[in-house]
Short mmCIF file of C-alpha atoms and ligand atoms in Angstrom, two decimals:
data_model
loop_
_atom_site.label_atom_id
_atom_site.label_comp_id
_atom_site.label_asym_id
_atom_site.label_seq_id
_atom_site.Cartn_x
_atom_site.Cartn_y
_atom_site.Cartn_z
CA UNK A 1 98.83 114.61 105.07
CA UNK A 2 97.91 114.96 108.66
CA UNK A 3 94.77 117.06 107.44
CA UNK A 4 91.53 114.99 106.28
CA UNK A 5 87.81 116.31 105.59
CA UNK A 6 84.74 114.05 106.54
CA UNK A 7 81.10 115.21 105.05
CA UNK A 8 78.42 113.09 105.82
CA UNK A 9 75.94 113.76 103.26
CA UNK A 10 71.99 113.09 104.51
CA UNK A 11 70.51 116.61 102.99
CA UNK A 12 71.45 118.86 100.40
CA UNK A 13 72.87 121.24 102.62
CA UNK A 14 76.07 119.00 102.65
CA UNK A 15 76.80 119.06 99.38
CA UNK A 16 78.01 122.63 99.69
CA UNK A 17 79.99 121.24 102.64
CA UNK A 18 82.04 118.61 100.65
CA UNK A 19 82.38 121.42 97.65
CA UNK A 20 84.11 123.55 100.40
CA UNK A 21 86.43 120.41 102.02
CA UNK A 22 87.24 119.91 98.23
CA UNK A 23 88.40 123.73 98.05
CA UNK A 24 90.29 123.98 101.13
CA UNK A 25 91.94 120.19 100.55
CA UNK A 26 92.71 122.13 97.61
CA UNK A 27 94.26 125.31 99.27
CA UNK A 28 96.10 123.26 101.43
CA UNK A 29 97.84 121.03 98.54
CA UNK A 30 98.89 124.61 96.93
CA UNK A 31 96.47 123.68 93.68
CA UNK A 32 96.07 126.09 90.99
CA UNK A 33 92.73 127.40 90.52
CA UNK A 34 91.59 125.58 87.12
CA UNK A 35 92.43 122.38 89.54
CA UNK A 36 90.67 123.41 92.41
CA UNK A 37 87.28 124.22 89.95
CA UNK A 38 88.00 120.37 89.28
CA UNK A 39 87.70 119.04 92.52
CA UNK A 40 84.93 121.30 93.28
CA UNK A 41 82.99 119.65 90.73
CA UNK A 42 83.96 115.84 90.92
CA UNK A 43 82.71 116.82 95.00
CA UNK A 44 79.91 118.59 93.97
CA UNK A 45 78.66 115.71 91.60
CA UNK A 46 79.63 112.75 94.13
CA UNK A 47 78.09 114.26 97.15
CA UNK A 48 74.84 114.82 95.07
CA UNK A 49 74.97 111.38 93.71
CA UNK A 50 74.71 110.02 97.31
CA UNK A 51 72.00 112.19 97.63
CA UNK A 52 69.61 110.97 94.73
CA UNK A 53 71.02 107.30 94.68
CA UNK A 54 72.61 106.25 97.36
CA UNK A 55 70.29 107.46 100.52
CA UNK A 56 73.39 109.35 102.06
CA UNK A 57 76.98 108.47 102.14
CA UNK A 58 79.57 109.83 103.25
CA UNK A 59 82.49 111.76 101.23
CA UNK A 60 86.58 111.80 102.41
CA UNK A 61 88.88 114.75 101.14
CA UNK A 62 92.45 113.71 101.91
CA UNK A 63 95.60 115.55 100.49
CA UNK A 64 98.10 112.61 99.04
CA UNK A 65 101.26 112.21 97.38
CA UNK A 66 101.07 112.81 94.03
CA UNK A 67 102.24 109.88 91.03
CA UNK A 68 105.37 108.88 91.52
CA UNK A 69 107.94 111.26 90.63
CA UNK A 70 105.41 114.10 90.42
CA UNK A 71 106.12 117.32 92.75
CA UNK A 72 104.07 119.06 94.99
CA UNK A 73 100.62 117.15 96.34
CA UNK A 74 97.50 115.66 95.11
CA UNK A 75 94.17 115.79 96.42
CA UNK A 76 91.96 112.28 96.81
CA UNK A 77 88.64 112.20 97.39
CA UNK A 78 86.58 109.51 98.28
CA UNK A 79 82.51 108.89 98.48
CA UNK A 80 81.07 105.94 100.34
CA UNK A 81 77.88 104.61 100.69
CA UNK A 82 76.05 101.66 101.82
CA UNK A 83 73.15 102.35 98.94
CA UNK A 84 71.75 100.16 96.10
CA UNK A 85 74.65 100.36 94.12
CA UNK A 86 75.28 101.15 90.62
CA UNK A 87 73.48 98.12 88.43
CA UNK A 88 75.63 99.53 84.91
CA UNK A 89 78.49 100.94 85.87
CA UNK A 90 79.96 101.63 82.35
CA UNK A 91 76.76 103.24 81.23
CA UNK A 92 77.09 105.50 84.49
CA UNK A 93 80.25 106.26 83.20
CA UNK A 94 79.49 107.84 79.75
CA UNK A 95 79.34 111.82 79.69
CA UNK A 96 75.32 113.03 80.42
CA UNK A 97 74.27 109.93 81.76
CA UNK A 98 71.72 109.72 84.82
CA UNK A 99 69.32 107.72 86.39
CA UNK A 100 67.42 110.48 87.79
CA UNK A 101 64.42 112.42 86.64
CA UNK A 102 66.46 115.19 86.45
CA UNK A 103 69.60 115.54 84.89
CA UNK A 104 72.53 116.04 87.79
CA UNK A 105 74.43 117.29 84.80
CA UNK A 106 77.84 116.12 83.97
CA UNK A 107 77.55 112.97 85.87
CA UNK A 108 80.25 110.04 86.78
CA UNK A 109 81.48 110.47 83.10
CA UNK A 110 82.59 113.87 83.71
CA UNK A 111 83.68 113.20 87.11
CA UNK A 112 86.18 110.20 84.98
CA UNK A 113 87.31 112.62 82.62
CA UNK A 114 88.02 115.17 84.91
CA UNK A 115 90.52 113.91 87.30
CA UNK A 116 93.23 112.38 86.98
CA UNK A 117 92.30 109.19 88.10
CA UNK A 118 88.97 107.87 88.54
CA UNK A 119 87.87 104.57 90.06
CA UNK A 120 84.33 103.15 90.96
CA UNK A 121 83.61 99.77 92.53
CA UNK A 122 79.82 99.20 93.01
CA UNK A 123 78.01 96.18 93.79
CA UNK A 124 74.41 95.73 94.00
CA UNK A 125 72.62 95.97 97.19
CA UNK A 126 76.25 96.76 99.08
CA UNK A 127 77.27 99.37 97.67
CA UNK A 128 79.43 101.67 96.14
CA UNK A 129 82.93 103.10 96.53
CA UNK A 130 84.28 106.50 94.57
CA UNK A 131 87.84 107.57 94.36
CA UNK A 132 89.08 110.67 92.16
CA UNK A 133 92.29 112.04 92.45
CA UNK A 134 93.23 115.77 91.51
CA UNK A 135 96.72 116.48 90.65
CA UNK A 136 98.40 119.62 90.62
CA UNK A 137 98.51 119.44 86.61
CA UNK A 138 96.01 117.56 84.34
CA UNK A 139 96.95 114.18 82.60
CA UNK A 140 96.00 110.89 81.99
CA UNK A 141 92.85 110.98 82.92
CA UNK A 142 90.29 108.74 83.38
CA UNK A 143 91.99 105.38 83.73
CA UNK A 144 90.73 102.54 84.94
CA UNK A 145 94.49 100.75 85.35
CA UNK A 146 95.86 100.91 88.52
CA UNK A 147 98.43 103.23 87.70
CA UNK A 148 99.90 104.00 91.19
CA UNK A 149 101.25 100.44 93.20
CA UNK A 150 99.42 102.08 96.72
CA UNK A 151 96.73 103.57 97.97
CA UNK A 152 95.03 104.87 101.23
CA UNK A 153 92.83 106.34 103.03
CA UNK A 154 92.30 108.56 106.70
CA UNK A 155 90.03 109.56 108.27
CA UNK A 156 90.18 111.35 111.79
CA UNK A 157 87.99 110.32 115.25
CA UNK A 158 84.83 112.50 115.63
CA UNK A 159 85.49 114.05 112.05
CA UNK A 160 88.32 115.99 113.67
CA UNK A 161 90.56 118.39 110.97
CA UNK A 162 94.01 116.99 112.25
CA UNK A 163 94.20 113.26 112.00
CA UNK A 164 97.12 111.47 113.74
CA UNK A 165 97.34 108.51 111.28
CA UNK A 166 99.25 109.04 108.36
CA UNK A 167 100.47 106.82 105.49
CA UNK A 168 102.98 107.13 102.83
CA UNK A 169 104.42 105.42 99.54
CA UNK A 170 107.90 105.85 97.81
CA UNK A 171 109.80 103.60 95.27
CA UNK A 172 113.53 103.11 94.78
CA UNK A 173 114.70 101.43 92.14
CA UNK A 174 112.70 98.33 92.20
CA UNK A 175 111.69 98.22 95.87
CA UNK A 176 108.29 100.02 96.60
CA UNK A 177 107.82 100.79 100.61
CA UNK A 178 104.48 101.10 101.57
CA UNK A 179 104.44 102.96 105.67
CA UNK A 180 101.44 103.59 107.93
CA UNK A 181 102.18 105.76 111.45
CA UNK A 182 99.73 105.73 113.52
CA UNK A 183 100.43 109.00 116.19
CA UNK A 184 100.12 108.42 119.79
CA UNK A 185 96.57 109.51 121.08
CA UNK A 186 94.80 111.80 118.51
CA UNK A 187 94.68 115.39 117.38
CA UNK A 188 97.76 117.74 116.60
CA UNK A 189 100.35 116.42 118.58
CA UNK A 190 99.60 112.46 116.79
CA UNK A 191 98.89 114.18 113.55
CA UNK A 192 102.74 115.82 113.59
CA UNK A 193 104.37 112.30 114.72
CA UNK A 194 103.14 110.36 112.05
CA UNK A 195 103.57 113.41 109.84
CA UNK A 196 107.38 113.48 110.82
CA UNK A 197 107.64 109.91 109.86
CA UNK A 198 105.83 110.28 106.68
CA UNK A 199 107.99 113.02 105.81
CA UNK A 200 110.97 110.67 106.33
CA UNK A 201 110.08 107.79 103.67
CA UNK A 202 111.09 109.23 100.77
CA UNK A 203 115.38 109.84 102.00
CA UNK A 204 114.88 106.32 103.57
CA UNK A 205 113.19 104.15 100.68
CA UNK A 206 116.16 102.26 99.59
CA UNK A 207 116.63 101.26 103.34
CA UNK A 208 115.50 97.88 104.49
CA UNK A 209 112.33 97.85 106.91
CA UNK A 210 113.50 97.30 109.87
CA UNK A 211 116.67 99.81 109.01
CA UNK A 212 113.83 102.67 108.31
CA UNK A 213 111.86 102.00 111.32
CA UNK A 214 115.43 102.34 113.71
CA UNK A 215 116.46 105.55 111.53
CA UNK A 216 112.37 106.70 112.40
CA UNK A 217 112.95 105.94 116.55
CA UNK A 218 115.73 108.73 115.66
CA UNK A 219 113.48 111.52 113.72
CA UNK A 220 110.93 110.84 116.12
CA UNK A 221 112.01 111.48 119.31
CA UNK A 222 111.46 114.94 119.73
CA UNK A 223 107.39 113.99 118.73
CA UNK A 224 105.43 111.94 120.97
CA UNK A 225 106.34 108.83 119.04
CA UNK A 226 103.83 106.80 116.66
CA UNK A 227 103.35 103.14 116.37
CA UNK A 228 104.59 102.45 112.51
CA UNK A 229 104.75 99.63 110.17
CA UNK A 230 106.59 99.14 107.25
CA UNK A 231 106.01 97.21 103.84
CA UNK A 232 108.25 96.47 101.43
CA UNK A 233 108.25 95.03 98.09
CA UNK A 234 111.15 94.16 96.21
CA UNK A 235 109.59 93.47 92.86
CA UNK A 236 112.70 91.80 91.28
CA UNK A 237 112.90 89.55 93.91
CA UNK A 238 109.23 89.06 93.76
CA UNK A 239 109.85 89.14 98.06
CA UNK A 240 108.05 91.25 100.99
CA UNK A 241 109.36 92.31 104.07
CA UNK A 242 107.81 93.47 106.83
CA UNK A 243 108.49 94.54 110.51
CA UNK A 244 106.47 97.17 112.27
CA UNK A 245 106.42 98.74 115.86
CA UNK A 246 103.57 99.00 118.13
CA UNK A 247 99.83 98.48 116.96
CA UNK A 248 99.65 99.23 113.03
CA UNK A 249 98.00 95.59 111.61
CA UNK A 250 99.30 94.14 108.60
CA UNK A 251 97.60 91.51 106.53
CA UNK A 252 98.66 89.54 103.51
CA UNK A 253 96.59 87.57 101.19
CA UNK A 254 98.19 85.17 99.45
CA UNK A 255 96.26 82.94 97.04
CA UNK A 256 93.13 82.67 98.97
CA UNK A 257 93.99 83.34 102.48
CA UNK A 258 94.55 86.25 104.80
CA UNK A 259 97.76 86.03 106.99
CA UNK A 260 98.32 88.37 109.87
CA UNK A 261 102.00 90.12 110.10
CA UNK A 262 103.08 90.71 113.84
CA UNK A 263 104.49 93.50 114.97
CA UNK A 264 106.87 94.33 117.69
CA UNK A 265 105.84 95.89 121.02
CA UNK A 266 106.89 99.47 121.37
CA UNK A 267 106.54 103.00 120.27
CA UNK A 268 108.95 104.64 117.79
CA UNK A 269 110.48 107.95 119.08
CA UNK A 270 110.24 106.03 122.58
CA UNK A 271 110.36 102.50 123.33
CA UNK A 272 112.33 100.87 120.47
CA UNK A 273 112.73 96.97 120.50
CA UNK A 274 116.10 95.84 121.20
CA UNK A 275 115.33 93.11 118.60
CA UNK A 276 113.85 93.55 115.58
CA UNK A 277 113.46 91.17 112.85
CA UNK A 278 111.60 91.75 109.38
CA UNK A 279 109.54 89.17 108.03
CA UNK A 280 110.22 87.79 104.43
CA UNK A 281 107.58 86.60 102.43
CA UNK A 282 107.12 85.39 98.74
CA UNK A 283 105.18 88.26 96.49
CA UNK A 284 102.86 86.44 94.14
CA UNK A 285 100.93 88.73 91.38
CA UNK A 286 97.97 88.39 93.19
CA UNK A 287 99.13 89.39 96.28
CA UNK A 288 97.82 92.49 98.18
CA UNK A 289 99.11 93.99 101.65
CA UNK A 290 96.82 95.81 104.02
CA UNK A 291 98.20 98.08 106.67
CA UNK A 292 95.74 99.62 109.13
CA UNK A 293 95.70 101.69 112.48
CA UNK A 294 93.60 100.37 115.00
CA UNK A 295 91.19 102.72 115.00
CA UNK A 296 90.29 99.42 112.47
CA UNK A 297 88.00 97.10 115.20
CA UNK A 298 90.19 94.51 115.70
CA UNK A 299 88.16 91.73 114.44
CA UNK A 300 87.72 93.36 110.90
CA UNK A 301 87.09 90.75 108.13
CA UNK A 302 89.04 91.32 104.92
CA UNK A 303 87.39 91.61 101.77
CA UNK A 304 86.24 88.57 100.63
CA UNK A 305 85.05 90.18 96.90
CA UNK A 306 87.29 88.75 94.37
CA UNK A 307 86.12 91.58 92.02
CA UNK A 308 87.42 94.07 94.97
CA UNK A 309 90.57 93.16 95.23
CA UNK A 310 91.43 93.65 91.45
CA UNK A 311 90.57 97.30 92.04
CA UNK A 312 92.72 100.07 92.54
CA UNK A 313 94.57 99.99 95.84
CA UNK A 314 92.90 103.34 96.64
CA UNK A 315 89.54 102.07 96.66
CA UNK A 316 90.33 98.72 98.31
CA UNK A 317 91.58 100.70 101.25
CA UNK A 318 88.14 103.08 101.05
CA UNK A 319 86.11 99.81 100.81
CA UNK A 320 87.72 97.89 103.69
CA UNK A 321 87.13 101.28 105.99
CA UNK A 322 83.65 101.74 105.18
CA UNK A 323 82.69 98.06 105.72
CA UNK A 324 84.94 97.92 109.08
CA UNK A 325 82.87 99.80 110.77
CA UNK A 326 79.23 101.04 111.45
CA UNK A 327 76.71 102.54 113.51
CA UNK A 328 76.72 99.27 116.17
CA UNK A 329 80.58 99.40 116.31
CA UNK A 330 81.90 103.21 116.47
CA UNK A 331 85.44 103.92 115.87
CA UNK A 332 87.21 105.16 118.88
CA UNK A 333 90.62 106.43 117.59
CA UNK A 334 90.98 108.07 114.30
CA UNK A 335 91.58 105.15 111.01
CA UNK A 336 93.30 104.96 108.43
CA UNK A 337 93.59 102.04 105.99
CA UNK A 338 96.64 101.63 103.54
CA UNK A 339 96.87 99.09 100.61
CA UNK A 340 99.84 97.97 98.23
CA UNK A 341 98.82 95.96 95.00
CA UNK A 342 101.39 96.88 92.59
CA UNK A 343 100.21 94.15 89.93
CA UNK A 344 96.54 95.13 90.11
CA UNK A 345 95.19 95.95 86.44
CA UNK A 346 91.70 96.80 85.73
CA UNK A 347 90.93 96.59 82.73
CA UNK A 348 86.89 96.51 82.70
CA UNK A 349 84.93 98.16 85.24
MN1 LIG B 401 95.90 106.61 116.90
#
């Protein structure tokens, strides 16, 4: 997962650009051909939607796990702009449909039915946030439930290939872990640390937190060492714990307020706290985590869009890193944003 594309898309020319990051995202998951002509397309038509509606945006191509239990990797990709919005989004949604003069073809519908999964927040005047996932087989497409308890999203500093933040979901039994690592520095050598700890989650699952972080300091010592915190949600328990090392933010809303999780000093693979305690907290059904690296600005406001945060965890993550950051406050560090809302349900645009 260490490998992300970034298009911006201001001119046609780019939308050839995010049609190729959607191919080699693609090659680099090990897709099958009839899958990689899917997220060819779904790119094609959301980097020319930005284009004719949005004013420019910006599209993401990251390789992800696929659904749970599923084998080899998915592809998400993700458009964001700061345009007009989508007014109807269910009539966007039907097969043919377009606001422009000329057709674009296909349209949102077909991008829907296409992938896998398909998920569209858009408000007016803010706004609007794509996510479409290709799997390496076709199936239940198209739905608007939240059908995966996670979601995330990276992107790497100066739209480098190799991005050192990495995040990663597994479930055992009833406990779902949600990890972000966040590599030491950038490029290649941060991309492989938090790659190596990614890598890791799935043996380590049914571990506690703060059990997976010390059996991490281990796996990670021979890599520069990443700063990494762990979520996890027991869901019979209805109980979270958290710990995390070094600078990877967590926040938890609970009913209407946003609490920060602290994390320990220290850098796993190198400077491992002597002590370190996980945090238990109560897991309501409208609860929703938020791990982030801090290429993040610090001061980042969370999401204060009710309608948001009943959306698929993948495109609360996308939302929170495009409105994070902006021309007046560059990143300086590559980002990545990771969400766990394993109660979310959708069930109207
Ligand atoms: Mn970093």
């Amino acid at each position: 997962m260490s490998r992300v594309w970034e298009v911006p898309v201001h001119d046609s020319t780019r939308v050839r650009d995010a049609r190729m990051a959607a191919r080699e995202a693609c090659a680099h998951a090990g897709l099958a051909a009839e899958r990689t002509a899917a997220a060819e397309l779904v790119a094609t038509e959301l980097a020319t939607n930005l284009l004719k509606h949005a004013g420019g945006g910006r599209m993401v191509v990251n390789p992800v796990a696929p659904p749970a239990g599923g084998a080899g990797t998915s592809v998400q990709l993700f458009s964001l702009d700061n345009g007009p919005g989508i007014a109807d989004v269910t009539a966007a949604l039907r097969d043919g449909y377009t606001t422009a003069d000329v057709s674009l073809g296909a349209g949102l519908g077909s991008c829907r039915r296409i992938a896998n999964a398909f998920h569209l927040y858009s408000v007016p005047s803010r706004g609007t946030v794509a996510t479409a996932r290709i799997d390496p087989v076709p199936g239940k497409r198209g739905t608007w439930a939240a059908e995966l308890p996670a979601g995330g999203i990276a992107v790497a500093l100066g739209q480098a290939e190799q991005c050192g933040d990495a995040w990663a979901w597994a479930r055992s039994g009833g406990l779902v872990t949600l990890l972000l690592a966040d590599g030491l520095g950038h490029g290649p050598k941060a991309a492989h640390a938090a790659g190596v700890a990614v890598a890791e989650l799935r043996a380590l699952a049914p571990l506690p937190p703060e059990d997976i972080l010390r059996r991490l300091n281990a796996a990670l010592r021979p890599t520069r060492g990443a700063a990494v915190s762990v979520a996890q949600l027991d869901t019979e328990r209805r109980e979270l714990a958290f710990a995390g090392v070094g600078n990877v933010g967590a926040r938890l809303r609970t009913e209407d307020s946003w609490t920060s999780l602290v994390t320990r000093p220290g850098i796993v693979g190198a400077y491992f706290p002597a002590h370190l305690p996980a945090r238990r907290l109560p897991w309501r059904p409208d609860s929703l985590l938020v791990l982030h690296s801090d290429g993040l600005p610090s001061r980042w406001t969370p999401p204060d869009d009710p309608r948001l945060l009943t959306h698929d965890p993948s495109v609360v993550a996308a939302a929170i890193l495009r409105d994070a950051g902006s021309p007046a406050r560059p990143v300086r560090d590559d980002t990545s944003v990771a969400v766990l809302a394993p109660d979310r349900r959708t069930p109207t645009p």
